[in-house]
């Protein structure tokens, strides 16, 4: 498990989940690869940074001893994550290497669902599983679609990776995977030329004749970036890394690949050029509206017969093929909100392919108050330019009637851009969250202990920080805020029935049933393993959650829903802007 700057509590949860995996104990060794406590960092010239690294080093060593896992760091932070993984590869001895990001907690059956594939194929180097996330990405959170609409990454893990797998081209995604040590030794470890070491490593091993398998079942639960700025930072790294692979590895000419594999890898890298056509689609109407430049030669009738018909059929086919994974117009929205900042990032790596450096994505952030994102300004500028263009197109319709058919087409094109750009204003308007972590609904029998007495209870939902219970108290009076109680339950994993200490944060008594909200107070390694058992052990709950969201609204209903969403998010984004401008004026007067 490679780590860089993650919180101790986050690491404890993932390490505990890894220790809980169902596998013979003598054949399972868990390693924490700490790149935040290297000798280089502990001897940094900045005294404060050096002390922080030393404190982290000692704290995580103690945690690993308590958790029964191996702690490993290195001299210098060379080659980022790939270098850290290669250092772990050099010190470990297992035939198979399971890799988990610091926030990717595996389910109890992770190894049971993945390891057996290596028995039937000696040339298998990778078994990759999908990345499932407990929390919404910033787009989902700010638009409030997480509970009802498939996540953006489900298109990749639910459709694209399955398609790549058909042609033996499913690639390593950096985590939630098992790799073959023999294969990694043949390729001299994890590749580090690009900043997307995962895909690059898979490309090299596919070129050497090794095989991969994709298992389409969520077996880990991770965290997505909480803020829009972190989301853009993550996507910028992916885009730049893929451009580096395109530049330095160039899949069509990669020796050892089949024709299908060449096409698959080429498609995966070329996808990240989407900022260019998206930018053209955004600004092309403006050249006609403002400068009378002829962007296409067609009458209004020809546009309806050819272009509009093609667009309608294209969207109907998309909806038919994968409407349960991607709702209408959501791809356009995601591409637009990324394009504004990814375009300069992609151009930068094209001009200087060795310039990008690996940057760790912050995963344990939270947004406590509602605010505009620090990278929101370009979205408002573009939106107002499009509004001015709309007004200009109305003016041209009245004053240049002989161009009415073309002007109507371009105005409609610009109006579509306004709808998408308006919805993006809601995306960059960060919603404050009251809860520090996402809660997961479960139903699990337990006992709740307070003042030496035990009561029958049911756990209704859990998070990495706490749980909500229904306790059958039958007239008990010992429950009070800020008091310490205990939860006792039968673990899924091979752990003894133990008492998990909790602090009561709130309660509501209704007759003989008391609803209790509590916060975990872990005091030893076993407590962390009990928390992981509650939260992460059961993979079926992740499958059920995904399946429940995979409903297809249809093209017509989906389009109407997106129009309503855009109107609402446009007004919300403008409201955030007016509030921020009001605060700025008040601050200037003060």
XYZ file of C-alpha atoms in Angstrom:
590
model
C 0.000 0.000 0.000
C 1.898 3.103 -1.187
C 1.389 6.244 0.884
C 2.663 9.805 0.745
C 0.816 12.338 2.906
C -2.392 10.578 3.955
C -3.866 10.846 7.438
C -3.066 8.128 10.005
C -6.756 7.299 10.517
C -7.255 6.798 6.778
C -4.216 4.515 6.608
C -5.382 2.556 9.658
C -8.744 1.852 8.009
C -7.162 0.570 4.789
C -4.500 -1.475 6.587
C -7.173 -3.019 8.808
C -9.297 -3.925 5.776
C -6.243 -5.496 4.114
C -5.518 -7.529 7.259
C -9.141 -8.714 7.282
C -8.958 -10.226 3.771
C -9.899 -13.899 3.622
C -6.622 -15.652 2.805
C -4.257 -18.060 4.616
C -2.424 -15.850 7.170
C 0.940 -17.472 6.465
C 0.620 -16.511 2.785
C -0.480 -12.905 3.280
C 1.902 -10.080 4.176
C 0.743 -6.459 4.236
C 3.261 -3.682 3.554
C 2.843 0.046 4.097
C 5.177 1.847 1.676
C 5.629 5.270 3.249
C 7.018 7.948 0.940
C 6.126 10.662 3.443
C 8.755 9.524 5.938
C 11.785 9.003 3.705
C 15.285 9.897 4.889
C 15.245 12.733 2.354
C 12.153 14.225 3.964
C 13.352 13.648 7.532
C 16.575 15.511 6.722
C 14.949 18.337 4.769
C 16.514 21.795 5.087
C 13.183 23.166 6.314
C 13.148 22.283 10.019
C 9.354 22.231 10.305
C 9.028 19.876 7.330
C 11.769 17.625 8.692
C 10.104 17.401 12.101
C 6.730 16.635 10.544
C 8.272 13.850 8.437
C 10.069 12.415 11.484
C 6.864 12.489 13.536
C 4.957 10.783 10.714
C 7.700 8.171 10.370
C 7.582 7.235 14.062
C 3.789 7.357 14.269
C 3.259 5.090 11.275
C 5.923 2.642 12.456
C 4.021 2.252 15.734
C 0.739 1.872 13.864
C 2.194 -0.872 11.668
C 3.537 -2.774 14.676
C 0.096 -2.616 16.308
C -1.661 -3.652 13.084
C 0.710 -6.532 12.358
C 1.917 -5.134 9.027
C 5.366 -4.264 7.702
C 6.489 -0.635 7.497
C 8.894 0.344 4.717
C 10.333 3.648 3.584
C 13.381 4.556 1.480
C 16.248 6.989 1.189
C 14.902 9.374 -1.430
C 11.581 10.164 -3.130
C 12.709 9.121 -6.592
C 10.340 8.249 -9.474
C 7.276 9.007 -7.329
C 4.736 6.195 -6.936
C 6.511 3.870 -9.377
C 9.747 4.196 -7.388
C 7.910 3.552 -4.137
C 6.269 0.413 -5.538
C 9.578 -0.840 -6.925
C 11.164 -0.385 -3.496
C 8.371 -2.486 -2.011
C 8.857 -5.073 -4.751
C 12.543 -5.351 -3.856
C 11.859 -5.985 -0.158
C 8.831 -8.312 -0.421
C 8.850 -11.963 -1.488
C 5.286 -12.894 -2.490
C 4.583 -14.454 -5.877
C 1.624 -12.107 -6.291
C 1.487 -8.389 -5.501
C -1.839 -6.769 -4.588
C -1.729 -2.970 -4.830
C -4.123 -0.650 -2.985
C -4.021 3.121 -2.803
C -4.032 4.504 0.729
C -7.767 5.248 0.542
C -8.779 2.028 -1.262
C -9.996 -0.382 1.420
C -10.462 -3.934 0.076
C -13.425 -6.151 0.868
C -12.966 -9.434 2.678
C -13.270 -11.497 -0.533
C -10.888 -9.428 -2.681
C -8.204 -12.123 -2.976
C -10.766 -14.935 -3.268
C -12.210 -13.226 -6.358
C -8.882 -12.455 -8.051
C -6.036 -14.837 -7.173
C -7.484 -18.020 -8.718
C -7.111 -16.623 -12.246
C -3.337 -16.957 -11.978
C -3.640 -20.748 -11.596
C -5.087 -21.233 -15.074
C -2.802 -18.840 -16.994
C 0.957 -18.823 -16.281
C 1.335 -15.785 -18.576
C -1.187 -13.686 -16.641
C 0.385 -10.519 -15.227
C -2.684 -8.581 -14.062
C -6.128 -9.041 -12.551
C -7.731 -5.602 -12.366
C -10.964 -4.772 -10.525
C -13.067 -1.586 -10.728
C -12.595 1.411 -8.463
C -15.728 1.960 -6.394
C -16.040 5.181 -4.414
C -17.839 5.891 -1.167
C -18.148 9.604 -1.804
C -19.316 11.575 -4.840
C -16.881 13.417 -7.069
C -17.236 17.241 -6.948
C -19.562 17.251 -9.961
C -21.917 14.726 -8.358
C -21.738 16.383 -4.964
C -22.468 19.888 -6.216
C -25.233 18.708 -8.562
C -26.561 16.235 -5.939
C -26.767 13.290 -8.357
C -24.655 10.701 -6.492
C -27.544 8.667 -5.087
C -29.579 8.423 -8.310
C -27.276 8.664 -11.341
C -24.366 6.381 -12.337
C -20.981 7.887 -11.517
C -18.789 9.142 -14.334
C -16.169 6.429 -13.736
C -18.766 3.660 -14.181
C -18.660 4.261 -17.931
C -14.974 3.323 -17.889
C -15.149 0.420 -15.437
C -18.561 -0.880 -16.532
C -18.207 -0.585 -20.329
C -14.748 0.410 -21.577
C -12.570 -1.881 -19.434
C -14.837 -4.811 -20.281
C -14.382 -4.019 -23.955
C -10.614 -3.730 -23.556
C -10.607 -7.046 -21.695
C -12.156 -8.785 -24.711
C -9.010 -7.922 -26.688
C -6.564 -8.672 -23.838
C -5.948 -4.941 -23.403
C -7.407 -4.173 -19.955
C -4.734 -2.116 -18.230
C -3.502 -1.542 -14.686
C -5.341 1.338 -12.994
C -2.853 1.929 -10.163
C -4.836 0.184 -7.429
C -7.385 -2.578 -6.708
C -5.325 -5.053 -8.700
C -3.169 -8.155 -8.316
C 0.050 -8.437 -10.336
C 2.455 -11.283 -11.048
C 5.946 -10.799 -9.562
C 7.578 -12.795 -12.376
C 6.091 -10.461 -14.966
C 7.218 -7.363 -13.069
C 10.742 -8.768 -12.789
C 10.824 -9.328 -16.551
C 9.905 -5.664 -17.144
C 12.284 -4.388 -14.426
C 9.426 -3.395 -12.146
C 6.856 -0.657 -12.481
C 7.572 1.791 -15.311
C 8.303 5.381 -14.379
C 8.857 7.277 -17.626
C 5.392 8.847 -17.501
C 3.397 10.086 -14.505
C 0.758 7.406 -15.199
C 2.944 4.462 -14.237
C -0.021 2.087 -14.146
C -1.046 2.210 -17.806
C 2.590 2.427 -18.914
C 3.489 -0.731 -16.967
C 0.573 -2.619 -18.520
C 1.559 -1.452 -22.008
C 5.114 -2.744 -21.520
C 3.962 -6.143 -20.228
C 1.341 -6.598 -22.933
C 4.137 -5.883 -25.409
C 6.204 -8.653 -23.807
C 3.429 -11.183 -24.395
C 1.793 -11.213 -20.964
C -1.982 -11.294 -20.471
C -4.467 -9.372 -18.337
C -7.958 -10.010 -16.967
C -10.604 -7.571 -15.809
C -13.036 -8.691 -13.076
C -16.126 -6.487 -13.212
C -17.057 -6.555 -9.538
C -16.348 -3.763 -7.020
C -14.012 -5.226 -4.387
C -12.597 -2.025 -2.910
C -14.117 1.192 -1.608
C -12.137 4.390 -2.071
C -12.417 8.146 -1.855
C -12.670 10.711 -4.642
C -11.327 14.277 -4.498
C -13.698 16.442 -2.474
C -13.010 19.787 -4.159
C -13.304 20.739 -7.804
C -9.714 22.033 -7.813
C -8.396 18.640 -6.623
C -10.585 16.896 -9.195
C -9.049 19.001 -11.976
C -5.561 18.349 -10.593
C -6.168 14.601 -10.720
C -7.546 14.695 -14.268
C -4.674 16.926 -15.408
C -2.199 14.292 -14.207
C -4.064 11.549 -16.040
C -4.233 13.593 -19.234
C -0.568 14.582 -19.119
C 0.513 11.025 -18.300
C -1.412 9.617 -21.249
C 0.120 12.240 -23.528
C 3.564 11.172 -22.288
C 2.731 7.544 -23.140
C 1.573 8.672 -26.583
C 4.849 10.557 -27.036
C 7.386 8.148 -25.530
C 5.726 4.729 -26.070
C 3.477 5.365 -29.130
C 1.241 2.251 -28.971
C 0.782 1.711 -32.764
C 4.520 1.030 -33.082
C 4.950 -0.826 -29.782
C 6.656 -4.137 -30.475
C 4.802 -7.266 -29.342
C 1.261 -5.886 -29.324
C -1.523 -7.388 -31.417
C -3.389 -5.128 -33.830
C -6.368 -4.998 -31.455
C -4.124 -4.061 -28.514
C -2.495 -1.284 -30.549
C -5.914 0.157 -31.363
C -7.113 -0.182 -27.759
C -4.111 1.613 -26.270
C -4.235 4.252 -28.994
C -7.899 4.885 -28.189
C -7.156 5.133 -24.455
C -4.455 7.749 -25.005
C -6.186 9.746 -27.752
C -9.287 10.122 -25.579
C -7.433 12.764 -23.553
C -7.272 15.018 -26.609
C -10.976 15.799 -26.112
C -10.232 19.380 -24.917
C -9.401 20.329 -28.524
C -12.703 19.380 -30.240
C -14.632 20.528 -27.167
C -12.971 23.968 -27.394
C -13.758 24.194 -31.108
C -17.375 23.215 -30.456
C -17.590 25.895 -27.763
C -16.081 28.818 -29.661
C -16.908 28.113 -33.332
C -20.385 29.745 -33.138
C -18.808 32.871 -31.657
C -16.673 33.404 -34.763
C -19.802 33.585 -36.894
C -21.855 35.652 -34.434
C -19.162 38.240 -33.691
C -16.986 38.205 -36.830
C -19.249 36.819 -39.599
C -16.765 34.026 -40.303
C -18.357 31.183 -42.250
C -17.925 28.129 -40.029
C -19.960 25.818 -42.295
C -21.712 26.029 -45.631
C -25.288 24.858 -45.292
C -28.849 26.108 -45.356
C -31.197 25.656 -42.441
C -33.028 22.880 -44.289
C -29.818 21.005 -45.045
C -28.792 21.282 -41.412
C -32.102 19.760 -40.292
C -31.920 16.930 -42.840
C -28.261 15.981 -42.393
C -26.638 17.346 -39.229
C -29.594 17.280 -36.845
C -30.654 13.829 -38.035
C -27.136 12.510 -37.511
C -26.981 13.999 -34.010
C -30.362 12.513 -33.071
C -29.484 9.029 -34.348
C -26.083 9.215 -32.661
C -27.638 10.066 -29.299
C -30.277 7.345 -29.684
C -27.539 4.789 -30.338
C -25.548 5.999 -27.336
C -28.622 5.764 -25.141
C -29.427 2.267 -26.436
C -25.894 0.932 -25.942
C -24.983 2.389 -22.558
C -27.830 4.557 -21.302
C -27.758 2.748 -17.950
C -24.152 3.860 -17.415
C -24.238 7.395 -18.839
C -27.291 9.637 -18.909
C -27.923 12.069 -21.818
C -25.639 15.133 -21.947
C -23.580 14.115 -18.902
C -20.526 13.314 -21.046
C -20.743 16.780 -22.596
C -20.884 18.361 -19.145
C -17.896 16.427 -17.779
C -15.815 17.158 -20.869
C -16.653 20.858 -20.728
C -15.803 21.328 -17.034
C -12.470 19.572 -17.594
C -11.623 21.254 -20.902
C -11.290 24.738 -19.417
C -8.266 23.676 -17.353
C -7.074 20.538 -19.175
C -6.478 22.283 -22.511
C -3.447 24.256 -21.253
C -2.213 21.170 -19.370
C -2.312 19.023 -22.519
C -0.686 21.734 -24.646
C 2.030 22.108 -21.996
C 2.965 18.420 -22.059
C 2.961 18.426 -25.864
C 5.480 21.264 -25.882
C 7.577 19.822 -23.062
C 6.738 16.126 -22.503
C 9.225 15.695 -19.644
C 7.959 18.663 -17.636
C 5.001 17.107 -15.716
C 5.728 15.720 -12.259
C 3.688 13.290 -10.176
C 1.350 15.043 -7.732
C -0.613 13.133 -5.114
C -4.367 13.763 -5.237
C -5.789 14.946 -1.911
C -8.468 12.471 -0.800
C -9.253 13.380 2.810
C -10.386 16.950 2.154
C -13.799 18.288 3.102
C -15.831 21.358 2.165
C -17.221 22.773 5.403
C -18.830 25.921 3.963
C -20.527 26.644 0.646
C -18.288 28.702 -1.645
C -17.148 29.211 -5.203
C -14.240 27.030 -6.262
C -10.897 28.798 -6.498
C -10.750 27.771 -10.186
C -14.285 28.927 -11.060
C -13.547 32.311 -12.688
C -13.062 31.092 -16.296
C -16.458 29.370 -16.220
C -18.276 32.598 -15.378
C -16.320 34.525 -18.021
C -17.207 31.963 -20.701
C -20.861 31.898 -19.620
C -21.242 35.672 -19.897
C -19.513 35.695 -23.300
C -22.003 33.087 -24.515
C -24.906 35.185 -23.177
C -23.621 38.236 -25.060
C -23.323 36.052 -28.177
C -26.952 34.977 -27.755
C -28.066 38.617 -27.593
C -25.934 39.363 -30.653
C -27.528 36.481 -32.592
C -31.018 37.866 -31.816
C -29.841 41.247 -33.124
C -28.522 39.612 -36.331
C -31.831 37.822 -36.894
C -33.708 41.131 -36.967
C -31.132 43.123 -38.903
C -29.895 40.465 -41.355
C -33.022 38.471 -42.308
C -31.371 37.150 -45.488
C -29.034 35.099 -43.218
C -31.809 33.969 -40.905
C -31.540 30.222 -41.536
C -27.787 30.080 -40.821
C -28.111 32.485 -37.897
C -30.839 30.305 -36.358
C -28.644 27.214 -36.629
C -25.642 28.949 -35.062
C -27.816 30.549 -32.372
C -29.211 27.108 -31.506
C -25.668 25.737 -31.363
C -24.659 28.569 -29.038
C -27.782 27.975 -26.926
C -26.724 24.365 -26.376
C -23.349 25.648 -25.192
C -25.125 28.055 -22.812
C -27.120 25.183 -21.312
C -23.953 23.158 -20.670
C -21.963 26.194 -19.466
C -24.807 27.206 -17.157
C -24.917 23.765 -15.589
C -21.145 24.025 -15.076
C -21.699 27.099 -12.881
C -23.380 24.760 -10.419
C -20.461 22.352 -10.673
C -17.957 25.017 -9.533
C -20.267 26.229 -6.747
C -19.020 24.033 -3.904
C -21.680 22.814 -1.474
C -20.719 22.700 2.190
C -21.053 19.300 3.844
C -22.241 18.708 7.379
C -20.916 15.148 7.548
C -17.188 14.534 7.345
C -17.653 11.136 5.676
C -20.238 9.342 3.570
C -22.614 6.996 5.390
C -23.435 3.536 4.051
C -26.752 1.863 4.805
C -26.491 -1.607 6.348
C -28.646 -3.794 8.597
C -26.603 -5.691 11.147
C -27.565 -7.152 14.501
C -25.425 -6.163 17.468
C -25.466 -5.403 21.163
C -24.998 -1.949 22.637
C -23.393 -1.644 26.058
C -23.711 1.303 28.438
C -23.108 1.462 32.200
C -22.354 -2.250 32.332
C -25.675 -3.248 30.751
C -26.158 -4.693 27.258
C -29.126 -4.055 24.973
C -30.204 -5.611 21.678
C -29.558 -3.240 18.778
C -29.414 -2.931 14.999
C -26.749 -0.969 13.116
C -28.557 1.005 10.379
C -25.685 2.896 8.761
C -21.952 3.265 9.173
C -19.115 5.505 8.044
C -15.377 5.445 8.647
C -15.935 7.724 11.642
C -19.120 6.477 13.285
C -22.386 4.559 13.183
C -26.113 4.998 13.760
C -27.938 2.360 15.798
C -31.453 1.532 16.883
C -31.164 0.341 20.481
C -34.005 -1.495 22.210
C -33.440 0.133 25.589
C -36.663 -0.907 27.364
C -36.631 1.983 29.798
C -32.858 2.305 30.258
C -31.685 5.752 31.409
C -27.905 5.557 30.973
C -27.748 6.898 27.419
C -26.482 10.493 27.343
C -24.482 12.661 24.982
C -20.656 12.439 25.195
C -20.746 9.234 27.250
C -18.758 6.145 26.245
C -20.545 2.984 25.160
C -19.569 -0.196 23.318
C -20.813 -2.063 20.258
C -20.510 -5.857 20.209
C -21.181 -7.819 16.998
C -20.150 -10.957 15.112
C -17.468 -9.988 12.550
C -17.495 -11.322 8.992
C -13.748 -11.920 9.227
C -11.966 -14.341 11.538
C -11.910 -11.909 14.434
C -13.095 -12.600 17.962
C -16.357 -11.044 19.130
C -15.037 -7.914 20.831
C -16.284 -4.597 22.133
C -15.788 -1.541 19.932
C -15.703 1.645 22.052
C -17.859 4.529 20.824
C -18.786 8.006 22.022
C -22.472 8.942 21.913
C -22.911 12.115 19.831
C -26.722 12.276 19.715
C -29.760 10.176 20.581
C -33.520 10.220 20.134
C -35.756 8.052 22.299
C -39.126 6.868 20.951
C -40.818 4.471 23.322
C -38.541 1.504 23.997
C -36.373 2.222 20.933
C -33.557 4.767 21.041
C -31.795 5.978 17.889
C -28.138 6.515 18.796
C -25.550 8.338 16.710
C -22.035 7.529 17.844
C -18.403 8.141 16.955
C -15.781 5.413 17.053
C -13.092 5.772 19.717
C -10.499 3.201 18.582
C -7.896 2.423 21.222
C -6.068 -0.581 19.767
C -5.429 -2.351 16.474
C -8.365 -4.713 16.953
C -10.711 -1.716 17.102
C -9.571 -0.573 13.651
C -10.127 -4.076 12.293
C -13.638 -4.132 13.750
C -14.384 -0.767 12.093
C -13.066 -2.113 8.782
C -15.226 -5.215 9.197
C -18.318 -3.067 9.692
C -17.573 -0.756 6.796
C -15.677 -2.690 4.135
C -15.999 -6.466 4.588
C -19.095 -7.081 2.460
C -18.563 -6.562 -1.285
C -22.232 -7.272 -2.054
C -23.245 -3.879 -0.649
C -21.107 -2.050 -3.236
C -22.600 -4.112 -6.077
C -26.124 -3.430 -4.824
C -25.475 0.308 -4.595
C -24.129 0.463 -8.152
C -26.947 -1.652 -9.566
C -29.590 0.532 -7.919
C -28.267 3.610 -9.789
C -28.007 1.968 -13.194
C -31.390 2.925 -14.557
C -31.887 4.424 -17.999
C -34.169 7.504 -18.028
C -34.396 7.412 -21.816
C -33.260 10.072 -24.253
C -36.352 12.288 -24.034
C -36.791 12.213 -20.253
C -33.038 12.449 -19.741
C -32.847 15.558 -21.934
C -35.739 17.229 -20.093
C -34.075 16.391 -16.776
C -30.791 17.912 -17.940
C -32.553 21.097 -19.086
C -34.175 21.464 -15.661
C -30.844 20.717 -13.973
C -29.113 23.386 -16.062
C -31.699 26.069 -15.238
C -31.465 25.318 -11.532
C -27.655 25.097 -11.428
C -27.279 28.284 -13.483
C -29.344 30.213 -10.961
C -27.486 28.588 -8.057
C -24.100 29.441 -9.551
C -25.105 33.050 -10.225
C -26.430 33.246 -6.662
C -23.043 32.123 -5.309
C -21.353 34.728 -7.514
C -23.589 37.563 -6.302
C -23.031 36.524 -2.690
C -19.250 36.509 -3.164
C -19.331 39.901 -4.885
C -21.421 41.255 -2.001
C -18.894 39.953 0.523
C -16.034 41.527 -1.437
C -17.756 44.922 -1.493
C -18.477 44.713 2.234
C -14.833 43.865 2.909
C -13.651 46.834 0.815
C -15.959 49.208 2.696
C -14.843 47.770 6.023
